[in-house]
Amino acid sequence: MPLTVAQIYRYPVKGLTPEPLPRVALTAGEGLPHDRRFALAHGSTDFDVGAPTWMPKTKFLMLMRNERLAKLRTRFDDSTGVLTIQRDGKTVASGNILTANGRAIVQDFFAAYMGAEALGAPKLLEAPGHMFSDVARKVVSIIGLASLRDLERVVRHAVDPRRFRANFYFDGGRPWEEFDWVGREFRIGAVRLRGVKPISRCAATNVDPDTAERDLNIPLSLQQGFQHIHTGIYADVLDGGTVAVGDEIKA
C-alpha cells in the first residue's frame, strides 16, 4: 500500500487551533507558510522582535500547561491579517494582528481569558523571518497514522491525531515507519526532505482538542508501551514545491 498524505495542518499562532489545508507550497529551509508565525508570550517573557532568537515553549502560552486554550477556536486569514477567536461557537474577539490595534484587541482578550496563567499581560509576537517552533530550526513535522493506531492499541482509547499538532499526517505503511527516515532523504510528491529527529512528546498531547480535558497520559503510554516518548519526526525541506492531500510519499 503506498504512503499518501492524509491531512495537512498549519498553526499560525503557537498553541492555538490547527488549520487544515488542501495543499501547501513549501520553500527550502522553511516551515509551512504562516506556521508558528505568531506566539502569545507570557507577560514575563523578554523577546526582542528586532533580533529574534529561539526560546523554549515554556516562555509562551501553550497546551502543555494551558489546556484552556483548547476551548477556543481560532482562524487566521493571511490575506487580511485578521485573527478571529470563537468560544462555544460565538466570536469573542477579532482583530488584524498585523497592526498594533489588532494585536491589542487579541492581547486584551487573552489577558482576561487566561488570567494569572499569562504571568502578566500576554504579548502577541511576530518577528519577520522567525518561526516559533519547539526546536531551534525551521522544520516540518510528519506522523504516520499507522503509528497512532498502534498507540491506540496500547492506550485502549481513541487518539485524535490533532493532539500531536503535526503538519503532515500520512496513511499506509508500518507503524513507526517514519522513524526510519531520520538522517535520510525522502519525497512528498515533488518535494525533497530529510528527516531530522523523532519528536519527543510532552503533556500537551494529554489534552483532548475538542473538550480541553486532560483525559490521557500519552508520554507515559508511549514509555510503557514502546520504551520511548516519541511520535512523528521533524524534517528539513531541501527542495521546495507544492504538496497536496493525496500525494505519495517515497522513502
Short mmCIF file of C-alpha atoms in Angstrom, two decimals:
data_model
loop_
_atom_site.label_atom_id
_atom_site.label_comp_id
_atom_site.label_asym_id
_atom_site.label_seq_id
_atom_site.Cartn_x
_atom_site.Cartn_y
_atom_site.Cartn_z
CA MET A 1 0.00 0.00 0.00
CA PRO A 2 1.52 3.38 -0.97
CA LEU A 3 2.15 6.05 1.64
CA THR A 4 -0.08 9.06 0.97
CA VAL A 5 -0.66 12.42 2.61
CA ALA A 6 -3.96 12.23 4.53
CA GLN A 7 -4.03 15.62 6.26
CA ILE A 8 -2.09 18.89 6.18
CA TYR A 9 -2.22 21.45 9.00
CA ARG A 10 -0.68 24.79 9.83
CA TYR A 11 -0.69 26.53 13.23
CA PRO A 12 -0.48 30.31 12.63
CA VAL A 13 -0.46 31.10 16.36
CA LYS A 14 1.59 28.76 18.54
CA GLY A 15 -0.70 26.77 20.83
CA LEU A 16 -3.95 27.74 19.11
CA THR A 17 -6.25 25.98 16.63
CA PRO A 18 -4.91 23.75 13.84
CA GLU A 19 -5.94 24.95 10.38
CA PRO A 20 -6.41 22.24 7.71
CA LEU A 21 -5.06 22.86 4.22
CA PRO A 22 -5.80 21.01 0.95
CA ARG A 23 -2.31 21.84 -0.33
CA VAL A 24 0.70 23.89 0.64
CA ALA A 25 3.70 25.42 -1.14
CA LEU A 26 6.97 24.62 0.62
CA THR A 27 10.27 26.50 0.37
CA ALA A 28 13.71 25.03 1.02
CA GLY A 29 14.90 25.75 4.55
CA GLU A 30 11.49 26.90 5.77
CA GLY A 31 8.47 25.50 7.57
CA LEU A 32 4.95 25.77 6.21
CA PRO A 33 3.94 29.34 5.27
CA HIS A 34 2.49 31.10 8.34
CA ASP A 35 3.15 28.06 10.55
CA ARG A 36 4.00 29.22 14.09
CA ARG A 37 4.30 32.74 12.68
CA PHE A 38 2.87 34.22 15.89
CA ALA A 39 3.08 33.30 19.56
CA LEU A 40 1.47 34.51 22.77
CA ALA A 41 4.32 35.21 25.15
CA HIS A 42 3.94 35.39 28.91
CA GLY A 43 3.99 38.88 30.31
CA SER A 44 7.31 37.99 31.93
CA THR A 45 8.95 36.85 28.65
CA ASP A 46 11.61 39.19 27.26
CA PHE A 47 11.69 38.76 23.47
CA ASP A 48 13.41 41.14 21.07
CA VAL A 49 11.38 41.23 17.83
CA GLY A 50 14.20 43.17 16.18
CA ALA A 51 16.74 40.43 16.91
CA PRO A 52 14.69 37.28 17.44
CA THR A 53 16.24 34.19 18.96
CA TRP A 54 14.74 30.79 19.68
CA MET A 55 13.08 30.35 23.06
CA PRO A 56 11.62 27.22 24.69
CA LYS A 57 7.85 26.80 24.63
CA THR A 58 7.68 27.41 28.38
CA LYS A 59 8.09 31.13 27.59
CA PHE A 60 4.72 31.14 25.82
CA LEU A 61 1.10 30.19 26.38
CA MET A 62 0.86 26.59 25.22
CA LEU A 63 -1.17 23.43 25.73
CA MET A 64 1.41 21.67 27.88
CA ARG A 65 0.43 23.99 30.76
CA ASN A 66 -2.55 25.97 29.47
CA GLU A 67 -5.17 23.46 28.37
CA ARG A 68 -7.88 26.16 28.41
CA LEU A 69 -6.52 27.26 25.03
CA ALA A 70 -8.16 24.17 23.50
CA LYS A 71 -11.62 25.52 24.38
CA LEU A 72 -11.09 28.27 21.80
CA ARG A 73 -11.42 28.04 18.03
CA THR A 74 -9.24 30.46 16.10
CA ARG A 75 -8.77 31.23 12.43
CA PHE A 76 -6.12 33.40 10.79
CA ASP A 77 -6.85 34.99 7.40
CA ASP A 78 -3.42 35.53 5.90
CA SER A 79 -4.87 37.75 3.15
CA THR A 80 -6.21 40.32 5.66
CA GLY A 81 -4.20 39.60 8.81
CA VAL A 82 -7.38 39.08 10.82
CA LEU A 83 -7.37 36.56 13.67
CA THR A 84 -10.86 35.50 14.75
CA ILE A 85 -11.38 33.85 18.13
CA GLN A 86 -14.52 31.88 18.97
CA ARG A 87 -15.72 30.25 22.16
CA ASP A 88 -18.73 27.94 22.22
CA GLY A 89 -19.46 28.89 18.62
CA LYS A 90 -19.55 32.64 19.28
CA THR A 91 -16.95 35.17 18.16
CA VAL A 92 -15.38 36.70 21.27
CA ALA A 93 -12.56 38.70 19.68
CA SER A 94 -11.31 39.63 16.23
CA GLY A 95 -8.52 41.89 15.03
CA ASN A 96 -5.94 42.47 12.35
CA ILE A 97 -2.88 41.18 14.18
CA LEU A 98 -0.54 42.78 11.65
CA THR A 99 -1.48 46.12 13.26
CA ALA A 100 -0.87 47.46 16.77
CA ASN A 101 -4.59 47.98 17.39
CA GLY A 102 -5.49 44.47 16.26
CA ARG A 103 -2.77 42.92 18.42
CA ALA A 104 -4.02 44.95 21.39
CA ILE A 105 -7.54 43.54 20.94
CA VAL A 106 -6.23 39.97 20.92
CA GLN A 107 -3.84 40.58 23.81
CA ASP A 108 -6.62 42.10 25.92
CA PHE A 109 -8.81 39.07 25.27
CA PHE A 110 -6.13 36.61 26.34
CA ALA A 111 -5.25 38.70 29.40
CA ALA A 112 -8.84 38.37 30.57
CA TYR A 113 -9.30 34.76 29.45
CA MET A 114 -6.05 33.35 30.86
CA GLY A 115 -5.83 35.49 33.99
CA ALA A 116 -2.88 34.61 36.24
CA GLU A 117 -1.78 31.83 33.87
CA ALA A 118 -0.45 34.50 31.50
CA LEU A 119 2.17 35.57 34.09
CA GLY A 120 1.42 39.21 33.37
CA ALA A 121 -0.05 40.89 30.31
CA PRO A 122 0.38 38.46 27.38
CA LYS A 123 2.15 39.71 24.27
CA LEU A 124 1.25 38.59 20.76
CA LEU A 125 4.61 38.34 19.00
CA GLU A 126 5.73 38.24 15.39
CA ALA A 127 9.26 38.73 14.07
CA PRO A 128 9.87 38.74 10.30
CA GLY A 129 11.52 35.52 9.22
CA HIS A 130 11.18 33.92 12.64
CA MET A 131 9.28 30.71 13.38
CA PHE A 132 8.12 29.97 16.93
CA SER A 133 8.96 26.29 16.61
CA ASP A 134 9.54 23.92 19.53
CA VAL A 135 13.03 23.35 18.10
CA ALA A 136 15.69 25.86 17.13
CA ARG A 137 15.32 25.40 13.37
CA LYS A 138 12.64 25.77 10.74
CA VAL A 139 11.19 22.32 10.16
CA VAL A 140 8.03 20.47 9.20
CA SER A 141 6.57 17.64 11.28
CA ILE A 142 5.28 14.33 9.96
CA ILE A 143 3.34 11.49 11.62
CA GLY A 144 2.11 8.15 10.27
CA LEU A 145 -1.50 7.36 11.13
CA ALA A 146 -0.44 3.72 11.43
CA SER A 147 1.74 4.78 14.38
CA LEU A 148 -1.23 6.43 16.05
CA ARG A 149 -3.36 3.34 15.52
CA ASP A 150 -0.63 1.31 17.21
CA LEU A 151 -0.66 3.79 20.08
CA GLU A 152 -4.44 3.39 20.34
CA ARG A 153 -3.87 -0.34 20.80
CA VAL A 154 -1.73 0.39 23.85
CA VAL A 155 -3.89 3.20 25.24
CA ARG A 156 -7.14 1.32 24.57
CA HIS A 157 -8.74 4.61 23.67
CA ALA A 158 -9.26 6.63 20.50
CA VAL A 159 -6.37 9.05 19.97
CA ASP A 160 -7.21 12.16 17.94
CA PRO A 161 -4.27 12.95 15.60
CA ARG A 162 -4.73 16.65 16.36
CA ARG A 163 -3.26 16.08 19.82
CA PHE A 164 0.18 15.92 18.17
CA ARG A 165 -0.05 19.17 16.18
CA ALA A 166 1.84 17.84 13.16
CA ASN A 167 1.97 19.45 9.72
CA PHE A 168 1.61 16.24 7.69
CA TYR A 169 -0.21 13.04 8.58
CA PHE A 170 0.17 10.14 6.17
CA ASP A 171 -1.64 6.86 5.73
CA GLY A 172 -0.25 3.47 4.75
CA GLY A 173 2.92 1.70 5.73
CA ARG A 174 4.11 0.24 9.02
CA PRO A 175 3.64 1.71 12.49
CA TRP A 176 6.58 3.94 13.38
CA GLU A 177 7.99 3.67 9.85
CA GLU A 178 8.71 7.41 9.84
CA PHE A 179 11.47 6.88 12.41
CA ASP A 180 13.43 5.12 9.63
CA TRP A 181 13.61 8.41 7.73
CA VAL A 182 15.71 10.22 10.34
CA GLY A 183 19.02 11.12 8.70
CA ARG A 184 17.69 10.08 5.28
CA GLU A 185 16.15 11.86 2.32
CA PHE A 186 12.60 11.18 1.18
CA ARG A 187 10.00 12.86 -1.01
CA ILE A 188 6.45 14.02 -0.55
CA GLY A 189 5.19 14.49 -4.08
CA ALA A 190 7.93 16.52 -5.81
CA VAL A 191 9.31 17.96 -2.55
CA ARG A 192 12.57 16.57 -1.19
CA LEU A 193 13.07 16.42 2.58
CA ARG A 194 15.47 14.96 5.12
CA GLY A 195 14.42 13.53 8.46
CA VAL A 196 16.00 15.40 11.40
CA LYS A 197 14.94 13.62 14.59
CA PRO A 198 11.97 11.98 16.34
CA ILE A 199 9.62 14.32 18.18
CA SER A 200 9.59 13.95 21.97
CA ARG A 201 6.11 14.26 23.40
CA CYS A 202 5.04 16.30 26.41
CA ALA A 203 1.84 16.82 28.40
CA ALA A 204 0.31 18.88 25.57
CA THR A 205 -0.73 15.58 23.96
CA ASN A 206 -2.78 14.71 27.04
CA VAL A 207 -5.30 17.45 26.17
CA ASP A 208 -8.37 16.48 24.17
CA PRO A 209 -8.53 19.04 21.31
CA ASP A 210 -12.32 19.25 21.50
CA THR A 211 -13.08 19.17 25.23
CA ALA A 212 -9.80 20.68 26.56
CA GLU A 213 -9.76 17.92 29.21
CA ARG A 214 -6.58 16.08 30.20
CA ASP A 215 -8.05 12.65 29.67
CA LEU A 216 -4.98 10.62 28.63
CA ASN A 217 -1.31 10.35 29.58
CA ILE A 218 0.32 9.98 26.18
CA PRO A 219 4.01 10.28 27.24
CA LEU A 220 3.52 7.62 29.92
CA SER A 221 1.67 5.33 27.50
CA LEU A 222 4.45 5.71 24.94
CA GLN A 223 7.10 4.90 27.52
CA GLN A 224 5.23 1.89 28.89
CA GLY A 225 4.21 0.53 25.51
CA PHE A 226 7.22 1.31 23.33
CA GLN A 227 10.07 2.37 25.65
CA HIS A 228 10.26 5.84 24.12
CA ILE A 229 8.25 9.09 24.22
CA HIS A 230 8.38 9.89 20.50
CA THR A 231 5.64 10.32 17.92
CA GLY A 232 6.46 11.53 14.43
CA ILE A 233 9.59 13.24 13.15
CA TYR A 234 10.87 16.67 12.25
CA ALA A 235 12.18 17.13 8.72
CA ASP A 236 14.07 19.78 6.79
CA VAL A 237 12.72 20.89 3.41
CA LEU A 238 15.58 20.51 0.92
CA ASP A 239 13.78 21.32 -2.34
CA GLY A 240 10.61 23.38 -2.49
CA GLY A 241 7.36 22.66 -4.28
CA THR A 242 3.68 22.07 -3.65
CA VAL A 243 2.33 19.21 -1.52
CA ALA A 244 -1.35 18.26 -1.63
CA VAL A 245 -3.55 15.82 0.23
CA GLY A 246 -3.29 12.52 -1.62
CA ASP A 247 0.32 12.99 -2.72
CA GLU A 248 2.52 9.94 -2.40
CA ILE A 249 5.49 9.71 -0.03
CA LYS A 250 8.53 7.87 -1.35
CA ALA A 251 11.21 6.99 1.21
#
